[in-house]
PDB file of C-alpha atoms in Angstrom:
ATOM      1  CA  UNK K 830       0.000   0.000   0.000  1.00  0.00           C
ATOM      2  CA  UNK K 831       1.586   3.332  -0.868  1.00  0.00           C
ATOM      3  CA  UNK K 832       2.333   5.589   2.089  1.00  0.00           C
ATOM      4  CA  UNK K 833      -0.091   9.011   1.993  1.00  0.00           C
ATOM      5  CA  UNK K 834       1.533  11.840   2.041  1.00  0.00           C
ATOM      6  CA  UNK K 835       2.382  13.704   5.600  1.00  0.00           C
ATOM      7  CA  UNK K 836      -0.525  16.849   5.843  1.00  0.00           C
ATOM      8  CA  UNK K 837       2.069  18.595   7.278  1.00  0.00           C
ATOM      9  CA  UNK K 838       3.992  18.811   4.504  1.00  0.00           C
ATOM     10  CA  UNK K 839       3.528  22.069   2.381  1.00  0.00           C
ATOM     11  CA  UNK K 840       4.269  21.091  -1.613  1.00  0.00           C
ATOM     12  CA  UNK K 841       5.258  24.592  -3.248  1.00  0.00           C
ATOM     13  CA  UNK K 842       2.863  25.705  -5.763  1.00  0.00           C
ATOM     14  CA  UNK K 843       4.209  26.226  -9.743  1.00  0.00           C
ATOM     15  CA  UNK K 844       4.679  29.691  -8.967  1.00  0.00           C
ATOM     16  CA  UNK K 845       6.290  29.088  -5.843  1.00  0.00           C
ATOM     17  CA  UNK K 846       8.990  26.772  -7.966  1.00  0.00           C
ATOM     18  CA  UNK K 847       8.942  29.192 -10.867  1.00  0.00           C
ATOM     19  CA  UNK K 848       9.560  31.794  -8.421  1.00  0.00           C
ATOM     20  CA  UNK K 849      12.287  30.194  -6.451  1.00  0.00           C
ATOM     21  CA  UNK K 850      14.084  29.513 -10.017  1.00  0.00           C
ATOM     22  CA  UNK K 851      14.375  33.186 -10.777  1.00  0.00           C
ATOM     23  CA  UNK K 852      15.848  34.275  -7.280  1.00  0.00           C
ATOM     24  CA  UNK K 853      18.352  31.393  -7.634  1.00  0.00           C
ATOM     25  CA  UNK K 854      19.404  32.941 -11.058  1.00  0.00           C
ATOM     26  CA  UNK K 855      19.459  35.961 -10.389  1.00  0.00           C
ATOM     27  CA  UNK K 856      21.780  35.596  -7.342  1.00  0.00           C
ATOM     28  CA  UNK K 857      23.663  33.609  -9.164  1.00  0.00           C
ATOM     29  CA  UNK K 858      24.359  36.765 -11.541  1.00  0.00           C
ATOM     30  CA  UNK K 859      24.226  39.280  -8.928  1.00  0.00           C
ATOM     31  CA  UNK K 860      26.559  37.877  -6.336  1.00  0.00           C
ATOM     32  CA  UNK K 861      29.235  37.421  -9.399  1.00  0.00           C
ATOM     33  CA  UNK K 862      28.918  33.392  -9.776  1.00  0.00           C
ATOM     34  CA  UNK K 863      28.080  33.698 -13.415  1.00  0.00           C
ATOM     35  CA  UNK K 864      30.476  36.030 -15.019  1.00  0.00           C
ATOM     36  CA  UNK K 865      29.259  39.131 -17.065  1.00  0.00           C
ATOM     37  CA  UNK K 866      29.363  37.879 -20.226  1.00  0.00           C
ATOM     38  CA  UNK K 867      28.638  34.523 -19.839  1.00  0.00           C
ATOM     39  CA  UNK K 868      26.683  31.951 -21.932  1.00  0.00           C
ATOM     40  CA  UNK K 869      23.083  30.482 -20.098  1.00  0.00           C
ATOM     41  CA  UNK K 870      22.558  27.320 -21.403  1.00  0.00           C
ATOM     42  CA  UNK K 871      19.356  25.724 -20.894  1.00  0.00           C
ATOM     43  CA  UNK K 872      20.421  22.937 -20.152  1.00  0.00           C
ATOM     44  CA  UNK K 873      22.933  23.578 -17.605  1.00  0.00           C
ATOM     45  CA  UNK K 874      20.675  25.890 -15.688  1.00  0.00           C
ATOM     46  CA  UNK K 875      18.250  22.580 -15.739  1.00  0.00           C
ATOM     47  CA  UNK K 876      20.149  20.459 -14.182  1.00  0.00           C
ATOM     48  CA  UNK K 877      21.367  23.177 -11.822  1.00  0.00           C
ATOM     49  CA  UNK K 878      18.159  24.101 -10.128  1.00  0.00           C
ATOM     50  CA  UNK K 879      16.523  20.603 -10.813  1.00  0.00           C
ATOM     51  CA  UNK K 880      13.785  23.114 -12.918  1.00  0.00           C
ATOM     52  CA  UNK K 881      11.887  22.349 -15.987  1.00  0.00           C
ATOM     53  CA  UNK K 882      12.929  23.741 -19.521  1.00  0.00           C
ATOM     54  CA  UNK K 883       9.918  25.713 -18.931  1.00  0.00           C
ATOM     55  CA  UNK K 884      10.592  27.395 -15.606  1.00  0.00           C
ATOM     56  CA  UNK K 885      14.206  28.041 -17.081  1.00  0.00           C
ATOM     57  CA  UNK K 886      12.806  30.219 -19.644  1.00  0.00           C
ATOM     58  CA  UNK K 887      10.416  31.785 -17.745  1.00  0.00           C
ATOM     59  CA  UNK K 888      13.732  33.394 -15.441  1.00  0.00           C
ATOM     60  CA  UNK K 889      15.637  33.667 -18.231  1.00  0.00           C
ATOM     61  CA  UNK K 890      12.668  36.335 -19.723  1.00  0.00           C
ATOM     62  CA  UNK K 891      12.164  37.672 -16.532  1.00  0.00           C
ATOM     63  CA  UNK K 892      15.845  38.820 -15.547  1.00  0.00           C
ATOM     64  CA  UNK K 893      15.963  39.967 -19.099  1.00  0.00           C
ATOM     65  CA  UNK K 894      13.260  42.466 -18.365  1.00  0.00           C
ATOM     66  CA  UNK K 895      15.011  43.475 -15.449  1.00  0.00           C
ATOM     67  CA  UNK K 896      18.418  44.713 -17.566  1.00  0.00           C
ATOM     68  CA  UNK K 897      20.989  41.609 -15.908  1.00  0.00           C
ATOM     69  CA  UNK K 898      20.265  39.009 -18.803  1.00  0.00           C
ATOM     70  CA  UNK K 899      21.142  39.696 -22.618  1.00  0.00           C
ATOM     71  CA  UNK K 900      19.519  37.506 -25.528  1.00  0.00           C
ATOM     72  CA  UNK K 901      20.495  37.719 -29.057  1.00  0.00           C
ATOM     73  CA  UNK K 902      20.104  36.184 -32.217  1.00  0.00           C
ATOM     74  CA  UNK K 903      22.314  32.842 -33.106  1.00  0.00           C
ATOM     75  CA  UNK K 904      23.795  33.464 -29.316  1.00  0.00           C
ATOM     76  CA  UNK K 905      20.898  32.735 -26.685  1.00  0.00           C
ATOM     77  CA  UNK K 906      21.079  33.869 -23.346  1.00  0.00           C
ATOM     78  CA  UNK K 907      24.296  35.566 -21.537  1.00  0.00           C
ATOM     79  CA  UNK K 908      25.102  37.578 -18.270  1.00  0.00           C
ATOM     80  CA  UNK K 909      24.452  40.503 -19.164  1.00  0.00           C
ATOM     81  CA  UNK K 910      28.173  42.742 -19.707  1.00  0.00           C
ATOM     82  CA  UNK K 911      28.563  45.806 -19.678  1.00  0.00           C
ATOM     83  CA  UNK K 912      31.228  47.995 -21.179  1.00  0.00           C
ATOM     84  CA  UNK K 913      33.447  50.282 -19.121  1.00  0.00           C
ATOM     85  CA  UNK K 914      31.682  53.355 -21.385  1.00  0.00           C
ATOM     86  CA  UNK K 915      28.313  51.996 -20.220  1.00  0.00           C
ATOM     87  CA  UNK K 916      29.070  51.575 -17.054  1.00  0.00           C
ATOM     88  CA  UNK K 917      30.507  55.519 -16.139  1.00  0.00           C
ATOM     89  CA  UNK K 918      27.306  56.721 -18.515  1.00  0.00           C
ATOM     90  CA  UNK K 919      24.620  54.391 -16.159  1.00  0.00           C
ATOM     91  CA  UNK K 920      26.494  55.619 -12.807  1.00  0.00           C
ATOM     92  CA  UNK K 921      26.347  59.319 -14.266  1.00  0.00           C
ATOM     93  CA  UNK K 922      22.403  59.466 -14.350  1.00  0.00           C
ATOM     94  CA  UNK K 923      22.012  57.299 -11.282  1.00  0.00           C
ATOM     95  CA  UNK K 924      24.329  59.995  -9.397  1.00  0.00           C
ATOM     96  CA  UNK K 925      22.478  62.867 -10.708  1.00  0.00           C
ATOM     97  CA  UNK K 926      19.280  61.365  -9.890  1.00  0.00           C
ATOM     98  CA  UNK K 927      20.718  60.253  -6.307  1.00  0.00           C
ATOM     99  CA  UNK K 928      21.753  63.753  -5.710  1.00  0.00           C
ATOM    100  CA  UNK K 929      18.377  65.539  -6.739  1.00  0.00           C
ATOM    101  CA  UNK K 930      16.779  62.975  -4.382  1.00  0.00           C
ATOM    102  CA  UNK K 931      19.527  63.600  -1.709  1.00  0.00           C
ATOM    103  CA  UNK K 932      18.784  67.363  -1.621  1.00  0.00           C
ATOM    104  CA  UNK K 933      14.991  67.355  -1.460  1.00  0.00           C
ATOM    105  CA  UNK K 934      14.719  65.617   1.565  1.00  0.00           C
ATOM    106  CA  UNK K 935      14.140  68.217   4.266  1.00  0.00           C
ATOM    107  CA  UNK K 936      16.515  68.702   7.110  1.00  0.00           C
ATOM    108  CA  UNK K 937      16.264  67.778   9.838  1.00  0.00           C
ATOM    109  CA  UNK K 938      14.372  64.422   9.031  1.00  0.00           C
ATOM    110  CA  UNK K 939      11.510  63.538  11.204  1.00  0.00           C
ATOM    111  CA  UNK K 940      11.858  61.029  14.109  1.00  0.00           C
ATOM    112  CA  UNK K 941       9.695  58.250  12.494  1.00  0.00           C
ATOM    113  CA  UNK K 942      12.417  58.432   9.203  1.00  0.00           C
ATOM    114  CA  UNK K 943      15.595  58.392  11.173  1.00  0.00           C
ATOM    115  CA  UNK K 944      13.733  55.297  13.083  1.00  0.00           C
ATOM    116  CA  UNK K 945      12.474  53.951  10.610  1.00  0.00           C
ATOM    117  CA  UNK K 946      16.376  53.936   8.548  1.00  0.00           C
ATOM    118  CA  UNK K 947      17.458  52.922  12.059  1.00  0.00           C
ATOM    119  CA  UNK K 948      15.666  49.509  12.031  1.00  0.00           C
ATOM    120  CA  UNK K 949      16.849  48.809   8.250  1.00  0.00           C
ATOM    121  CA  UNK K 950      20.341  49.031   9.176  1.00  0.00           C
ATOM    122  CA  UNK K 951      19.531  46.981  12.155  1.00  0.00           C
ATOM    123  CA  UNK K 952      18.138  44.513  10.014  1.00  0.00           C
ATOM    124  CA  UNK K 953      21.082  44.998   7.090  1.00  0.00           C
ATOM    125  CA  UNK K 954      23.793  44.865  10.335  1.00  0.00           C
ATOM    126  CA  UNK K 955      22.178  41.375  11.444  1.00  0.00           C
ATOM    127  CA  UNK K 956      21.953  39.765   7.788  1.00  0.00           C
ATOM    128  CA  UNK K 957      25.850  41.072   7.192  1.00  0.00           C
ATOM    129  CA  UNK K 958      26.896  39.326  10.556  1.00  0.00           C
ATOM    130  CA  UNK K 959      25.051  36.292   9.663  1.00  0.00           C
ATOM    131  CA  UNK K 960      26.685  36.084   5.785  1.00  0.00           C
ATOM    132  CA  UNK K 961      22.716  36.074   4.564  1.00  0.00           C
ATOM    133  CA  UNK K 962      23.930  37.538   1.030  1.00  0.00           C
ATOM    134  CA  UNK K 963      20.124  37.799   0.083  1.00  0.00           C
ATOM    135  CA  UNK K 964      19.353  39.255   3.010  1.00  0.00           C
ATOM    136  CA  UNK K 965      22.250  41.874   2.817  1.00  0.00           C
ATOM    137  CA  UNK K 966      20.860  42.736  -1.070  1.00  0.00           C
ATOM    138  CA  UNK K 967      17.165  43.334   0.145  1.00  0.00           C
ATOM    139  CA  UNK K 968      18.117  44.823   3.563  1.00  0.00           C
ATOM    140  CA  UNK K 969      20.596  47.202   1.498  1.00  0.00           C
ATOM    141  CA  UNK K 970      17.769  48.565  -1.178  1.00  0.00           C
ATOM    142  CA  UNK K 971      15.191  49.057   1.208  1.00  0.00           C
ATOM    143  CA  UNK K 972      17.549  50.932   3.121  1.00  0.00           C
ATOM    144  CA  UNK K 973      17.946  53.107   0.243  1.00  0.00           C
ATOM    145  CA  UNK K 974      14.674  53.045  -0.895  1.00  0.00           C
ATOM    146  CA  UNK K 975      13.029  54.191   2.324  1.00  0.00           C
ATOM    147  CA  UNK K 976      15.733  57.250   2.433  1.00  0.00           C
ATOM    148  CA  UNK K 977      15.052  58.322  -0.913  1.00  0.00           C
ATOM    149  CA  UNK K 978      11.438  58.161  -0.702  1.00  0.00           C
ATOM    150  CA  UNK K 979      11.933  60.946   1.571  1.00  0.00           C
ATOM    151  CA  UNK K 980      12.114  63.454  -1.029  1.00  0.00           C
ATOM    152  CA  UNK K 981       8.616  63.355  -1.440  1.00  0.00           C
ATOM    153  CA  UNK K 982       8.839  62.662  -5.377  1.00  0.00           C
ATOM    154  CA  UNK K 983       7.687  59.453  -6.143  1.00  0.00           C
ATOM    155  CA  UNK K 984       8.716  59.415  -9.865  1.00  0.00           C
ATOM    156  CA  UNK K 985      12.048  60.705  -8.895  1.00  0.00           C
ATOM    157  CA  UNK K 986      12.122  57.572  -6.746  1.00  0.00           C
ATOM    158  CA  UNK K 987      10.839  55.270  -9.315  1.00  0.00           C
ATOM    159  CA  UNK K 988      13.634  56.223 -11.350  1.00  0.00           C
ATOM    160  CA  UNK K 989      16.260  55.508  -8.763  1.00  0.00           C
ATOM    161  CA  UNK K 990      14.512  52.014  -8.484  1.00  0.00           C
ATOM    162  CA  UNK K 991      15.233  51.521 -12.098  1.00  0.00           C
ATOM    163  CA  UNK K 992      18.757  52.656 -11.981  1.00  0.00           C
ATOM    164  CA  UNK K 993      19.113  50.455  -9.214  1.00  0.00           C
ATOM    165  CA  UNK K 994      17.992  47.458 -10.413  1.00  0.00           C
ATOM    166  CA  UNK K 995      20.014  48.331 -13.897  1.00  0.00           C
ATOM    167  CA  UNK K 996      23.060  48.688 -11.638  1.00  0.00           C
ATOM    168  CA  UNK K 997      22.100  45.209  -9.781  1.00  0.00           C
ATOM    169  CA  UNK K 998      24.906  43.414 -11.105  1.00  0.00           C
ATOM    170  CA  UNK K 999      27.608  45.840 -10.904  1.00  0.00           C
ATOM    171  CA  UNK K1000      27.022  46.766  -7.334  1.00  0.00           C
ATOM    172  CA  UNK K1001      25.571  43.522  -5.667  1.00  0.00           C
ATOM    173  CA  UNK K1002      29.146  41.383  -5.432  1.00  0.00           C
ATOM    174  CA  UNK K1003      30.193  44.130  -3.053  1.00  0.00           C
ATOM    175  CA  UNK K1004      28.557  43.267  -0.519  1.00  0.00           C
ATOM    176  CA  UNK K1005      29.976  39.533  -0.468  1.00  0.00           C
ATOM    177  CA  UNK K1006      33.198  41.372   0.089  1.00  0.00           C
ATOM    178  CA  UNK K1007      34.335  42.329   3.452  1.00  0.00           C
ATOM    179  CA  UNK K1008      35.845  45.556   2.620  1.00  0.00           C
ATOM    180  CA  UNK K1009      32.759  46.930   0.930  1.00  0.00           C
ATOM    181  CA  UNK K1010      30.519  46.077   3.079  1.00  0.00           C
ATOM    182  CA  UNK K1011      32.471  46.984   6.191  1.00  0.00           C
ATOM    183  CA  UNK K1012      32.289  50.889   4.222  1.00  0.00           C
ATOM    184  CA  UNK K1013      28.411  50.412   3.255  1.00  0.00           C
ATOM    185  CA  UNK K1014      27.954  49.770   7.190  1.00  0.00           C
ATOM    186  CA  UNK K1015      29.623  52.824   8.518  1.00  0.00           C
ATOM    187  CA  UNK K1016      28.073  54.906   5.323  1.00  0.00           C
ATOM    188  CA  UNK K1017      24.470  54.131   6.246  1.00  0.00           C
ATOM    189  CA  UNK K1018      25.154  55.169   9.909  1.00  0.00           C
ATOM    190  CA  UNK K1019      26.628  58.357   8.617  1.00  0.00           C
ATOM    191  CA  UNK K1020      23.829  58.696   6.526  1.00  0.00           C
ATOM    192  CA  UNK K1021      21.085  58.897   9.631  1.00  0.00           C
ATOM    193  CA  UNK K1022      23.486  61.186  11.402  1.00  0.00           C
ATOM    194  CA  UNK K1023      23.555  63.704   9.026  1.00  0.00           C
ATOM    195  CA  UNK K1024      19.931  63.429   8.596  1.00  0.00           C
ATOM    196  CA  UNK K1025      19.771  64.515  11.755  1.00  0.00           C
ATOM    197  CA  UNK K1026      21.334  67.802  11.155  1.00  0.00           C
ATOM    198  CA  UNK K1027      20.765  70.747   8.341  1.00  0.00           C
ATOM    199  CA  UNK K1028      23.408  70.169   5.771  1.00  0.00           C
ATOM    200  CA  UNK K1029      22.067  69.070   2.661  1.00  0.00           C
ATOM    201  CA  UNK K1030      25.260  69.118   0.076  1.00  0.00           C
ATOM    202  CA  UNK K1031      27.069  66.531   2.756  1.00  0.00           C
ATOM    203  CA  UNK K1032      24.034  64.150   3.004  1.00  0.00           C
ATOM    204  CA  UNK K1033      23.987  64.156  -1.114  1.00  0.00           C
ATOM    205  CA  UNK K1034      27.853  64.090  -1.696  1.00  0.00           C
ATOM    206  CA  UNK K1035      27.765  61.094   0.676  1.00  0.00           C
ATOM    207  CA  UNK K1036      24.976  59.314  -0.950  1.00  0.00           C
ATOM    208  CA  UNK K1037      27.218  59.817  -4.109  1.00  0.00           C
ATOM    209  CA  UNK K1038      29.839  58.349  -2.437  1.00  0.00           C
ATOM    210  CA  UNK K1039      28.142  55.680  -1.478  1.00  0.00           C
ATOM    211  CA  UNK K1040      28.523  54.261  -5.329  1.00  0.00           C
ATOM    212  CA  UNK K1041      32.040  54.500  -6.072  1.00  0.00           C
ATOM    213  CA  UNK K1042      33.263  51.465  -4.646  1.00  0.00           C
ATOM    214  CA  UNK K1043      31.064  49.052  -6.645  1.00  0.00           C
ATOM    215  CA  UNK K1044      31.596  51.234  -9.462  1.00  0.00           C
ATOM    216  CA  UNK K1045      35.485  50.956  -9.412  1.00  0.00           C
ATOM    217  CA  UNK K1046      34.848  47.010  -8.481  1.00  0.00           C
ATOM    218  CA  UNK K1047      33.003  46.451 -11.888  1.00  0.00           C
ATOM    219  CA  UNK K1048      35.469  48.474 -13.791  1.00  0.00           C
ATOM    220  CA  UNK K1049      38.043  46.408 -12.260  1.00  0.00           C
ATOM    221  CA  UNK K1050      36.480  43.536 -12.587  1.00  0.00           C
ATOM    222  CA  UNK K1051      35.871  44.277 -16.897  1.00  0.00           C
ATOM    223  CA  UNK K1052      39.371  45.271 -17.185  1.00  0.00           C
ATOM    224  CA  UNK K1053      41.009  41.835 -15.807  1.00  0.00           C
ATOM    225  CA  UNK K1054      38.433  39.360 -17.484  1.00  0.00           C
ATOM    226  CA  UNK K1055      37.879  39.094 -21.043  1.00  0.00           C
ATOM    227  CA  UNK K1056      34.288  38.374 -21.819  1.00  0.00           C
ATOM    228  CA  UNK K1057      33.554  35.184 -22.938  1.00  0.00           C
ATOM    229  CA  UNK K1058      32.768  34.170 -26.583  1.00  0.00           C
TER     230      UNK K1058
END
């Protein structure tokens, strides 16, 4: 007689599995294990998340919407890679948008902002002690996200959002490195402290700041590997 099936047991849904494939790619891409530039066989990525051909392409579509997967003609499906040109001309807008954003937010910040940033790097703090790299990534953006919804444009913010996801796998592998994420740390702390106070320019030209490691990381990164064929 075949055994039933514990109740207890909870069998994910298709879009639970569907779902679970796409966050598995797309940390694979954004925490650097897949190399900008590399080639996304079906196949592979089959046998990698024990996933359907189906669910494959679904992700594969999906992170292609978001800007960090590339498909062409006669090629298929690679990492997206970005040249060093593209990369300073993405950072440029993202900066000028950061630094708009930056400025509008009125000094000094209320109490239920500089708590509310507070608990996020509480949060961020506690996923970077315990090495929980998705964790870090979403504690990180909503960090951000909460701050610059502050300016109190939320198409201004939406824009950021879309800069920020386009930057997603230039800036994401920093924060598997101990360095930059040791600087992100003490950033976001300076962040609420100057929030606290009236100067606008040195809350902006920080958030600015904030960029230019993963920036230089990427470059880096483009200028010592050759992308794949």
């Amino acid at each position: 007689m075949k055994a039933q099936a514990s109740p207890d047991i909870q069998v994910p849904s298709r879009e639970e599995e569907q779902a679970e494939v796409i966050r598995r790619l797309e940390e694979d891409i954004i925490f650097g294990r897949f190399a900008p530039g590399l080639r996304l066989v079906e196949d592979t990525l089959m046998q990698r998340y024990d996933a359907s051909r189906h669910f494959v392409r679904q992700a594969l579509f999906q992170l292609e919407r978001q800007g960090i997967v590339l498909r062409e003609k006669n090629v298929g499906a690679t990492v997206r890679f970005y040249s060093a040109d593209e990369v300073r001309q993405i950072y440029e807008v993202r900066e000028m948008l950061t630094r708009q954003a930056a400025l509008m937010i009125v000094l000094p910040a209320p109490r239920s902002l500089i708590e509310e940033l507070s608990e996020l790097q509480r949060q961020y703090c506690a996923k970077a002690d315990a090495q929980d790299m998705r964790g870090i990534h979403e504690t990180n953006d909503a960090f951000h996200i909460a701050l610059f919804a502050a300016c109190g444009n939320p198409y201004l913010v939406r824009s950021l959002q879309d800069y920020m996801n386009l930057t997603l796998p230039m800036r994401a592998k920093n924060l598997a490195d101990n360095e930059g994420l040791a600087l992100s740390r003490r950033q976001h702390e300076l962040m609420i402290e100057l929030l606290k106070g009236r100067d606008s320019w040195a809350l902006a030209q920080l958030c600015v700041d904030h960029m230019a490691y993963s920036k230089a990381d990427y470059l880096a990164r483009i200028a010592n590997d050759k992308k794949p064929q």
